[in-house]
């Protein structure tokens, strides 16, 4: 059908008009080419990236990109903290994917999901349950022995090779150290909550604290608690270790208050024990003084008996430069050490090492002095044949009757002090009786000294008199220090009726 049958006519087009229109059109196009349209470059985030990278999150308001995995596992990078600002670059996202932080976060997330699934799984057989229990026991063993969790796969393989029926072979065995860390955290949280539950139900508790420094020189506060349960069981438990931003009395006090106030048990605090440092026991501004101002009850303050004993030895010690010189003589010479071993073998003596005297480890002096005394014959041979000045000087000192006599005496008295130290560390011992017995038994002439003097053919009377004065002075000094630092012995003995260990046992 055509419109022409209804009276419409075709329009006649003039060729000149067509040419003019085309020319005008070309002119307009040419003029437009001379005008450059400015492009606006805006930072744009493509939403399709969210589907490609499941961990990616975009903040529309602040125009920043975040990594949910790094945030969840507390990593320290831009995607986990302030957010990445280069939102228009996909390459920035890929670069983050290849970082160590993100890869570690992915491993931790995989282990977390695995553990979460494990909690929801209904174990279909006792074998699966025993497998998990076996892994957890291995993790607990490593933690108790202060061994790294990286050993977990090796420990599990060792157990399997021992034909243990509890550990199964399978695709999901939870034997990597990341799963081990998750197990350890779960056990730690369970134990910690058990302690807090017991503390919330007791009438009163005491706290024992001490400072420590790790290998990164970061200061920490170790916190132990002591309490009697409602069943009458006396317990001393490790509570936690927290980093210290300030090591003064105010900083330590704030840490303790925050820990116990969160659980609302600060009013139950009645006792405090520490190493006796001034920052702890300062009369006006020490930790005890600050806690006493806010505690409900007056604090029972105790200075650790092991620290008191160490301080007694420190205050009463006599400088023994001879032992240090002997150690320095051997420490940098492999040939001297080898020569010492050969002479020990020749004399059929036990192979002993020359140990260092640490200035702050007073009770470790015993091992150093003991070895020197037992090595006297071998040392005399080495120093007598020595051609250097130090060796000759040491030979002269070791052949001095007075010096050797005091060395053997020091060996005797430190043996008693060391035994007393281990007794005080035993919670089942009554330390008053042990300290009293030590003071009574501290004889200026010990067993090793008497043996030495019996074997000496002769000595100058003046040397003997001077030596007697030396050892009497030293013995008196140690006894006085012990009496001063354990002045509350009678008080603790009188209060033993409050100690559950002293209560009559049911027959």
Coordinates of C-alpha atoms in Angstrom, one line a residue:
X1 CA 0.0 0.0 0.0
X2 CA 1.4 3.4 -0.9
X3 CA 0.5 6.9 0.3
X4 CA 0.5 8.1 -3.4
X5 CA -3.0 6.6 -3.9
X6 CA -4.3 9.0 -1.3
X7 CA -3.1 12.1 -3.1
X8 CA 0.3 12.5 -1.6
X9 CA 3.2 13.5 -3.9
X10 CA 6.9 12.9 -3.8
X11 CA 8.9 15.9 -2.7
X12 CA 11.4 17.1 -5.2
X13 CA 14.8 17.7 -3.8
X14 CA 17.1 20.2 -5.2
X15 CA 20.7 18.9 -5.7
X16 CA 22.1 22.3 -4.8
X17 CA 20.3 22.2 -1.5
X18 CA 21.8 18.8 -0.8
X19 CA 25.3 20.1 -1.6
X20 CA 24.8 23.1 0.7
X21 CA 23.5 21.0 3.6
X22 CA 26.4 18.6 3.3
X23 CA 28.9 21.5 3.2
X24 CA 27.4 23.1 6.3
X25 CA 27.5 19.8 8.0
X26 CA 31.2 19.4 7.2
X27 CA 32.0 22.9 8.4
X28 CA 30.3 22.2 11.7
X29 CA 32.2 19.0 12.1
X30 CA 35.5 20.7 11.3
X31 CA 34.8 23.5 13.8
X32 CA 34.0 20.9 16.4
X33 CA 37.3 19.2 15.9
X34 CA 39.1 22.4 17.0
X35 CA 37.3 22.4 20.3
X36 CA 38.7 19.8 22.8
X37 CA 36.3 18.5 25.3
X38 CA 38.0 18.4 28.7
X39 CA 38.0 14.9 30.4
X40 CA 37.3 14.7 34.2
X41 CA 39.4 12.1 35.8
X42 CA 37.7 10.9 39.0
X43 CA 38.8 8.1 41.3
X44 CA 36.2 5.4 40.9
X45 CA 35.9 2.0 42.7
X46 CA 34.5 -0.8 40.6
X47 CA 31.9 -2.7 42.6
X48 CA 32.7 -5.9 40.6
X49 CA 35.9 -6.1 42.5
X50 CA 33.9 -7.0 45.6
X51 CA 32.8 -10.2 43.9
X52 CA 36.3 -11.0 42.7
X53 CA 37.9 -10.5 46.1
X54 CA 35.5 -11.8 48.8
X55 CA 37.6 -10.3 51.6
X56 CA 37.4 -6.8 50.2
X57 CA 35.2 -4.1 51.8
X58 CA 34.7 -0.6 50.4
X59 CA 33.8 2.5 52.5
X60 CA 31.7 4.7 50.1
X61 CA 31.7 7.7 52.5
X62 CA 35.4 7.9 53.2
X63 CA 36.5 6.4 49.8
X64 CA 38.7 3.7 51.3
X65 CA 39.3 0.0 50.8
X66 CA 39.7 -2.5 53.7
X67 CA 40.7 -6.2 54.1
X68 CA 38.3 -8.0 56.4
X69 CA 40.7 -10.8 56.9
X70 CA 43.6 -8.6 58.0
X71 CA 41.2 -6.7 60.3
X72 CA 39.8 -9.8 61.9
X73 CA 43.3 -11.2 62.6
X74 CA 44.7 -7.9 63.8
X75 CA 47.4 -7.3 61.2
X76 CA 49.2 -3.9 60.9
X77 CA 48.9 -2.7 57.3
X78 CA 46.9 0.0 55.5
X79 CA 44.1 -2.4 54.5
X80 CA 43.6 -3.3 58.1
X81 CA 44.1 0.1 59.9
X82 CA 43.3 3.4 58.1
X83 CA 42.3 1.9 54.8
X84 CA 43.8 2.1 51.3
X85 CA 43.1 5.3 49.4
X86 CA 44.1 4.2 45.9
X87 CA 40.6 3.0 45.2
X88 CA 40.8 3.2 41.4
X89 CA 43.8 0.8 41.1
X90 CA 43.0 -2.9 41.0
X91 CA 46.8 -3.5 41.1
X92 CA 46.8 -2.2 44.6
X93 CA 44.4 -4.9 45.6
X94 CA 46.5 -7.6 43.9
X95 CA 49.6 -6.3 45.6
X96 CA 47.9 -6.6 49.0
X97 CA 46.9 -10.2 48.2
X98 CA 50.6 -11.1 47.8
X99 CA 51.8 -9.5 51.1
X100 CA 52.9 -11.7 54.0
X101 CA 50.3 -10.2 56.3
X102 CA 47.4 -11.1 54.0
X103 CA 48.7 -14.6 53.4
X104 CA 49.1 -15.2 57.1
X105 CA 45.6 -13.9 57.7
X106 CA 44.2 -16.3 55.0
X107 CA 45.9 -19.2 56.9
X108 CA 44.5 -18.1 60.2
X109 CA 41.0 -17.7 58.7
X110 CA 41.2 -21.1 57.2
X111 CA 42.1 -22.6 60.6
X112 CA 39.3 -20.5 62.3
X113 CA 36.7 -21.8 59.9
X114 CA 38.0 -25.3 60.3
X115 CA 37.8 -25.0 64.1
X116 CA 34.3 -23.5 63.8
X117 CA 33.1 -26.4 61.7
X118 CA 34.7 -28.8 64.2
X119 CA 32.6 -27.3 67.0
X120 CA 29.5 -27.9 65.0
X121 CA 30.3 -31.4 63.9
X122 CA 28.5 -34.2 65.6
X123 CA 31.1 -36.9 66.0
X124 CA 29.7 -40.0 64.5
X125 CA 32.1 -42.4 66.3
X126 CA 34.4 -42.5 69.4
X127 CA 37.4 -42.8 67.0
X128 CA 36.9 -39.2 65.8
X129 CA 36.5 -38.0 69.3
X130 CA 39.7 -39.8 70.5
X131 CA 41.6 -38.3 67.5
X132 CA 40.7 -34.7 68.6
X133 CA 41.5 -35.5 72.3
X134 CA 44.9 -37.0 71.2
X135 CA 45.8 -33.8 69.3
X136 CA 44.8 -31.6 72.2
X137 CA 46.9 -33.6 74.6
X138 CA 49.9 -33.2 72.3
X139 CA 49.2 -29.4 72.2
X140 CA 48.9 -29.3 76.0
X141 CA 52.2 -31.2 76.4
X142 CA 54.1 -28.8 74.2
X143 CA 52.7 -25.8 76.1
X144 CA 53.6 -27.3 79.5
X145 CA 57.1 -28.0 78.4
X146 CA 57.5 -24.5 76.8
X147 CA 58.1 -26.1 73.3
X148 CA 57.0 -24.3 70.1
X149 CA 53.7 -25.4 68.4
X150 CA 55.6 -25.9 65.2
X151 CA 56.7 -29.2 66.6
X152 CA 53.0 -30.4 66.6
X153 CA 53.1 -32.2 63.2
X154 CA 56.3 -34.0 64.2
X155 CA 54.9 -35.0 67.6
X156 CA 51.7 -36.3 65.9
X157 CA 53.8 -38.3 63.4
X158 CA 55.8 -39.8 66.3
X159 CA 52.6 -40.8 68.0
X160 CA 51.3 -42.4 64.8
X161 CA 54.5 -44.3 64.3
X162 CA 54.1 -45.7 67.8
X163 CA 50.9 -47.3 66.5
X164 CA 48.6 -45.2 68.7
X165 CA 45.0 -46.2 68.1
X166 CA 43.7 -42.7 68.9
X167 CA 45.1 -40.7 65.9
X168 CA 43.5 -41.3 62.5
X169 CA 44.8 -40.6 59.0
X170 CA 42.6 -38.4 57.0
X171 CA 42.3 -35.2 54.9
X172 CA 41.4 -33.1 58.0
X173 CA 43.7 -34.0 60.8
X174 CA 44.1 -30.6 62.6
X175 CA 47.8 -31.4 63.0
X176 CA 49.3 -28.1 61.7
X177 CA 50.7 -25.5 64.1
X178 CA 47.9 -23.0 63.2
X179 CA 45.2 -25.5 64.4
X180 CA 47.4 -26.2 67.4
X181 CA 47.3 -22.5 68.2
X182 CA 43.5 -22.5 68.1
X183 CA 43.4 -25.6 70.3
X184 CA 45.8 -23.9 72.8
X185 CA 43.7 -20.7 72.9
X186 CA 40.6 -22.7 73.6
X187 CA 42.3 -24.6 76.4
X188 CA 43.7 -21.4 77.8
X189 CA 40.4 -19.7 77.8
X190 CA 38.8 -22.6 79.5
X191 CA 41.4 -22.7 82.3
X192 CA 41.3 -19.0 82.7
X193 CA 37.5 -19.0 83.1
X194 CA 37.8 -21.8 85.6
X195 CA 40.1 -19.7 87.7
X196 CA 37.9 -16.6 87.5
X197 CA 34.9 -18.6 88.5
X198 CA 36.7 -19.9 91.6
X199 CA 37.8 -16.4 92.5
X200 CA 34.3 -15.1 92.2
X201 CA 33.1 -17.6 94.7
X202 CA 35.9 -17.3 97.3
X203 CA 35.7 -15.0 100.3
X204 CA 39.2 -13.6 99.9
X205 CA 42.3 -14.0 97.8
X206 CA 45.9 -12.9 97.7
X207 CA 48.1 -11.8 94.7
X208 CA 51.7 -12.5 94.0
X209 CA 53.4 -10.4 91.3
X210 CA 56.8 -10.1 89.7
X211 CA 58.3 -8.2 86.7
X212 CA 59.9 -9.9 83.8
X213 CA 61.5 -9.0 80.5
X214 CA 61.2 -11.0 77.3
X215 CA 63.7 -11.3 74.5
X216 CA 62.4 -8.2 72.8
X217 CA 63.1 -6.3 76.1
X218 CA 59.4 -5.7 76.7
X219 CA 58.5 -5.5 80.3
X220 CA 55.7 -7.7 81.6
X221 CA 53.9 -8.3 84.9
X222 CA 53.4 -11.9 86.0
X223 CA 50.4 -12.3 88.2
X224 CA 49.6 -15.3 90.4
X225 CA 46.6 -15.7 92.8
X226 CA 46.3 -17.7 96.0
X227 CA 43.0 -18.6 97.5
X228 CA 41.0 -21.3 99.4
X229 CA 38.1 -22.8 97.5
X230 CA 34.7 -23.4 99.2
X231 CA 35.8 -27.0 99.4
X232 CA 38.7 -26.0 101.6
X233 CA 41.4 -26.6 99.0
X234 CA 44.3 -24.1 99.0
X235 CA 45.3 -23.2 95.4
X236 CA 48.0 -21.1 93.9
X237 CA 47.4 -20.4 90.2
X238 CA 49.0 -18.5 87.4
X239 CA 46.4 -15.9 86.3
X240 CA 48.0 -13.9 83.5
X241 CA 51.0 -12.1 82.1
X242 CA 50.4 -8.5 80.9
X243 CA 52.7 -6.0 79.1
X244 CA 53.7 -3.0 81.1
X245 CA 53.8 0.5 79.5
X246 CA 55.1 1.9 82.7
X247 CA 57.2 0.1 85.3
X248 CA 56.7 2.5 88.2
X249 CA 54.3 1.9 91.1
X250 CA 51.5 3.9 89.5
X251 CA 51.6 1.9 86.3
X252 CA 51.7 -1.5 88.0
X253 CA 48.9 -0.5 90.4
X254 CA 46.6 0.6 87.5
X255 CA 47.2 -2.7 85.7
X256 CA 46.2 -4.7 88.9
X257 CA 43.1 -2.5 89.5
X258 CA 41.9 -2.8 85.9
X259 CA 42.2 -6.6 86.0
X260 CA 40.4 -7.2 89.2
X261 CA 37.8 -4.4 88.8
X262 CA 36.6 -5.9 85.5
X263 CA 35.6 -9.1 87.4
X264 CA 34.4 -7.1 90.4
X265 CA 36.6 -9.0 92.9
X266 CA 39.0 -6.2 94.0
X267 CA 37.2 -5.8 97.4
X268 CA 38.2 -9.5 98.1
X269 CA 42.0 -8.7 97.8
X270 CA 43.5 -9.2 101.3
X271 CA 47.2 -10.2 100.7
X272 CA 50.1 -9.1 98.5
X273 CA 53.5 -10.7 97.9
X274 CA 56.4 -9.5 95.8
X275 CA 60.2 -9.5 95.4
X276 CA 60.6 -6.7 98.0
X277 CA 61.7 -4.0 95.5
X278 CA 61.1 -0.4 96.6
X279 CA 58.6 0.1 93.7
X280 CA 56.5 -2.7 95.3
X281 CA 57.0 -2.0 99.0
X282 CA 57.7 1.7 99.1
X283 CA 56.2 3.1 102.3
X284 CA 54.2 6.0 100.8
X285 CA 54.2 5.6 97.0
X286 CA 54.8 1.8 96.5
X287 CA 52.3 -0.5 94.9
X288 CA 51.2 -1.8 98.3
X289 CA 50.7 1.7 99.7
X290 CA 48.5 2.6 96.6
X291 CA 46.5 -0.6 96.8
X292 CA 45.9 -0.2 100.6
X293 CA 44.2 3.1 100.0
X294 CA 41.5 1.5 97.8
X295 CA 41.2 -2.0 99.2
X296 CA 38.4 -2.9 101.6
X297 CA 40.7 -4.7 104.1
X298 CA 44.2 -3.9 105.2
X299 CA 46.7 -5.9 103.1
X300 CA 48.8 -8.7 104.5
X301 CA 52.2 -8.0 102.9
X302 CA 54.8 -10.7 102.4
X303 CA 58.3 -10.4 101.0
X304 CA 59.1 -13.5 99.0
X305 CA 61.3 -15.8 101.2
X306 CA 63.5 -16.9 98.2
X307 CA 64.2 -13.2 97.4
X308 CA 65.0 -12.5 101.0
X309 CA 67.5 -15.4 101.1
X310 CA 69.2 -14.1 97.9
X311 CA 69.5 -10.6 99.4
X312 CA 71.0 -12.0 102.6
X313 CA 73.7 -13.7 100.5
X314 CA 74.2 -10.5 98.5
X315 CA 74.6 -8.3 101.5
X316 CA 77.0 -10.7 103.2
X317 CA 79.1 -11.8 100.2
X318 CA 82.9 -11.5 100.0
X319 CA 84.4 -10.5 96.6
X320 CA 86.3 -13.5 95.2
X321 CA 88.3 -12.0 92.3
X322 CA 90.3 -15.3 92.1
X323 CA 87.3 -17.2 90.8
X324 CA 86.6 -14.5 88.2
X325 CA 90.2 -14.5 87.1
X326 CA 90.2 -18.3 86.6
X327 CA 87.0 -18.1 84.5
X328 CA 88.5 -15.3 82.4
X329 CA 91.7 -17.3 81.9
X330 CA 89.8 -20.1 80.2
X331 CA 86.8 -18.5 78.5
X332 CA 88.6 -17.3 75.4
X333 CA 91.0 -20.1 74.9
X334 CA 90.0 -23.5 73.4
X335 CA 93.5 -24.8 73.9
X336 CA 93.4 -24.0 77.6
X337 CA 90.1 -25.8 78.0
X338 CA 91.4 -28.8 76.1
X339 CA 94.5 -28.8 78.3
X340 CA 92.3 -28.8 81.4
X341 CA 90.3 -31.8 80.1
X342 CA 93.4 -33.8 79.3
X343 CA 94.8 -33.2 82.9
X344 CA 91.4 -34.2 84.3
X345 CA 91.5 -37.4 82.4
X346 CA 95.1 -38.0 83.5
X347 CA 94.2 -37.5 87.1
X348 CA 91.0 -39.5 86.6
X349 CA 88.9 -36.6 87.9
X350 CA 85.4 -35.8 86.7
X351 CA 85.2 -33.5 83.7
X352 CA 84.0 -30.2 85.2
X353 CA 83.6 -26.8 83.6
X354 CA 84.8 -23.4 84.9
X355 CA 81.6 -21.5 85.5
X356 CA 81.0 -17.8 85.5
X357 CA 80.1 -15.8 88.6
X358 CA 77.0 -13.8 87.7
X359 CA 76.8 -10.7 89.8
X360 CA 73.0 -10.9 90.2
X361 CA 72.7 -14.7 90.6
X362 CA 74.0 -15.1 94.1
X363 CA 72.8 -18.6 94.7
X364 CA 74.4 -19.8 91.5
X365 CA 77.8 -19.0 93.0
X366 CA 77.7 -22.4 94.7
X367 CA 78.2 -24.3 91.4
X368 CA 81.0 -22.0 90.4
X369 CA 82.9 -22.3 93.7
X370 CA 82.3 -26.1 93.9
X371 CA 83.8 -26.7 90.5
X372 CA 86.9 -24.6 91.3
X373 CA 87.5 -26.4 94.5
X374 CA 87.2 -29.8 92.8
X375 CA 89.6 -28.7 90.1
X376 CA 92.4 -27.4 92.3
X377 CA 94.9 -30.2 91.4
X378 CA 94.3 -29.8 87.7
X379 CA 94.4 -26.0 87.8
X380 CA 97.7 -26.0 89.8
X381 CA 99.3 -28.2 87.0
X382 CA 98.1 -25.8 84.3
X383 CA 99.1 -22.6 86.0
X384 CA 102.5 -24.0 87.1
X385 CA 103.4 -24.7 83.5
X386 CA 102.0 -21.5 82.2
X387 CA 104.4 -19.1 80.6
X388 CA 102.2 -16.0 80.6
X389 CA 101.8 -13.5 83.4
X390 CA 98.1 -14.3 84.3
X391 CA 98.9 -18.0 84.7
X392 CA 101.8 -17.4 87.0
X393 CA 99.8 -14.9 89.1
X394 CA 96.9 -17.5 89.5
X395 CA 99.4 -20.1 90.5
X396 CA 100.7 -17.9 93.3
X397 CA 97.2 -17.2 94.5
X398 CA 96.1 -20.9 94.4
X399 CA 99.1 -21.9 96.5
X400 CA 98.2 -19.3 99.2
X401 CA 97.0 -21.2 102.3
X402 CA 94.7 -18.4 103.4
X403 CA 93.0 -17.9 100.0
X404 CA 92.5 -21.7 99.5
X405 CA 91.1 -22.1 103.0
X406 CA 88.6 -19.3 102.5
X407 CA 87.6 -20.8 99.2
X408 CA 86.8 -24.2 100.8
X409 CA 85.0 -22.4 103.6
X410 CA 82.9 -20.5 101.0
X411 CA 82.1 -23.8 99.3
X412 CA 80.8 -25.2 102.6
X413 CA 78.6 -22.3 103.6
X414 CA 77.1 -21.8 100.1
X415 CA 76.1 -25.5 100.0
X416 CA 73.9 -24.9 103.1
X417 CA 72.5 -21.7 101.6
X418 CA 71.6 -23.5 98.4
X419 CA 69.9 -26.3 100.2
X420 CA 67.9 -23.7 102.2
X421 CA 66.9 -22.0 98.9
X422 CA 65.3 -25.2 97.6
X423 CA 63.6 -25.8 100.9
X424 CA 62.0 -22.4 100.8
X425 CA 60.7 -23.0 97.3
X426 CA 58.9 -26.1 98.5
X427 CA 55.4 -24.9 99.5
X428 CA 54.9 -27.9 101.9
X429 CA 57.8 -26.8 104.1
X430 CA 57.5 -24.7 107.2
X431 CA 60.3 -22.2 106.5
X432 CA 60.7 -20.9 110.1
X433 CA 62.0 -24.2 111.3
X434 CA 64.3 -24.5 108.3
X435 CA 65.8 -21.0 108.7
X436 CA 66.3 -21.6 112.4
X437 CA 68.0 -24.9 111.7
X438 CA 70.3 -23.3 109.2
X439 CA 71.3 -20.6 111.6
X440 CA 72.1 -23.1 114.3
X441 CA 74.0 -25.4 111.9
X442 CA 76.1 -22.6 110.3
X443 CA 79.5 -23.6 111.7
X444 CA 82.5 -21.5 110.8
X445 CA 84.3 -24.8 110.0
X446 CA 82.4 -26.8 107.4
X447 CA 83.2 -30.4 106.2
X448 CA 85.2 -29.4 103.1
X449 CA 87.2 -26.9 105.1
X450 CA 88.0 -29.3 107.9
X451 CA 89.1 -31.9 105.3
X452 CA 91.4 -29.3 103.6
X453 CA 92.9 -28.2 106.9
X454 CA 93.5 -31.8 108.0
X455 CA 95.5 -32.4 104.8
X456 CA 97.6 -29.3 105.1
X457 CA 101.0 -30.2 106.6
X458 CA 101.8 -26.7 108.0
X459 CA 100.7 -23.1 107.9
X460 CA 101.8 -19.9 109.4
X461 CA 100.0 -19.1 112.7
X462 CA 99.4 -15.5 111.7
X463 CA 97.7 -16.7 108.5
X464 CA 95.5 -19.0 110.6
X465 CA 94.4 -16.2 113.0
X466 CA 93.6 -13.9 110.1
X467 CA 91.7 -16.6 108.3
X468 CA 89.7 -17.4 111.5
X469 CA 88.7 -13.7 111.7
X470 CA 87.6 -13.7 108.1
X471 CA 85.3 -16.6 108.3
X472 CA 83.8 -15.6 111.7
X473 CA 83.0 -12.2 110.2
X474 CA 81.4 -13.7 107.2
X475 CA 79.4 -16.3 109.1
X476 CA 78.2 -13.7 111.5
X477 CA 77.2 -11.4 108.7
X478 CA 75.1 -14.1 106.9
X479 CA 73.4 -15.1 110.2
X480 CA 72.6 -11.4 111.0
X481 CA 71.2 -10.9 107.5
X482 CA 68.9 -13.9 107.8
X483 CA 67.7 -12.9 111.2
X484 CA 66.8 -9.4 110.0
X485 CA 65.2 -10.5 106.7
X486 CA 63.2 -13.3 108.4
X487 CA 62.3 -11.2 111.5
X488 CA 58.6 -12.2 111.2
X489 CA 59.2 -15.9 111.6
X490 CA 57.5 -16.1 115.0
X491 CA 54.5 -14.2 113.7
X492 CA 54.0 -16.6 110.8
X493 CA 54.5 -19.5 113.1
X494 CA 51.7 -18.2 115.4
X495 CA 49.4 -17.8 112.5
X496 CA 49.9 -21.3 111.1
X497 CA 46.5 -22.2 112.6
X498 CA 45.0 -20.2 109.6
X499 CA 46.9 -22.3 107.1
X500 CA 44.7 -25.2 105.8
X501 CA 47.8 -27.4 105.5
X502 CA 48.1 -27.3 109.3
X503 CA 44.6 -28.4 109.9
X504 CA 44.0 -31.9 111.2
X505 CA 43.6 -34.5 108.5
X506 CA 40.4 -36.6 108.6
X507 CA 41.2 -40.2 109.4

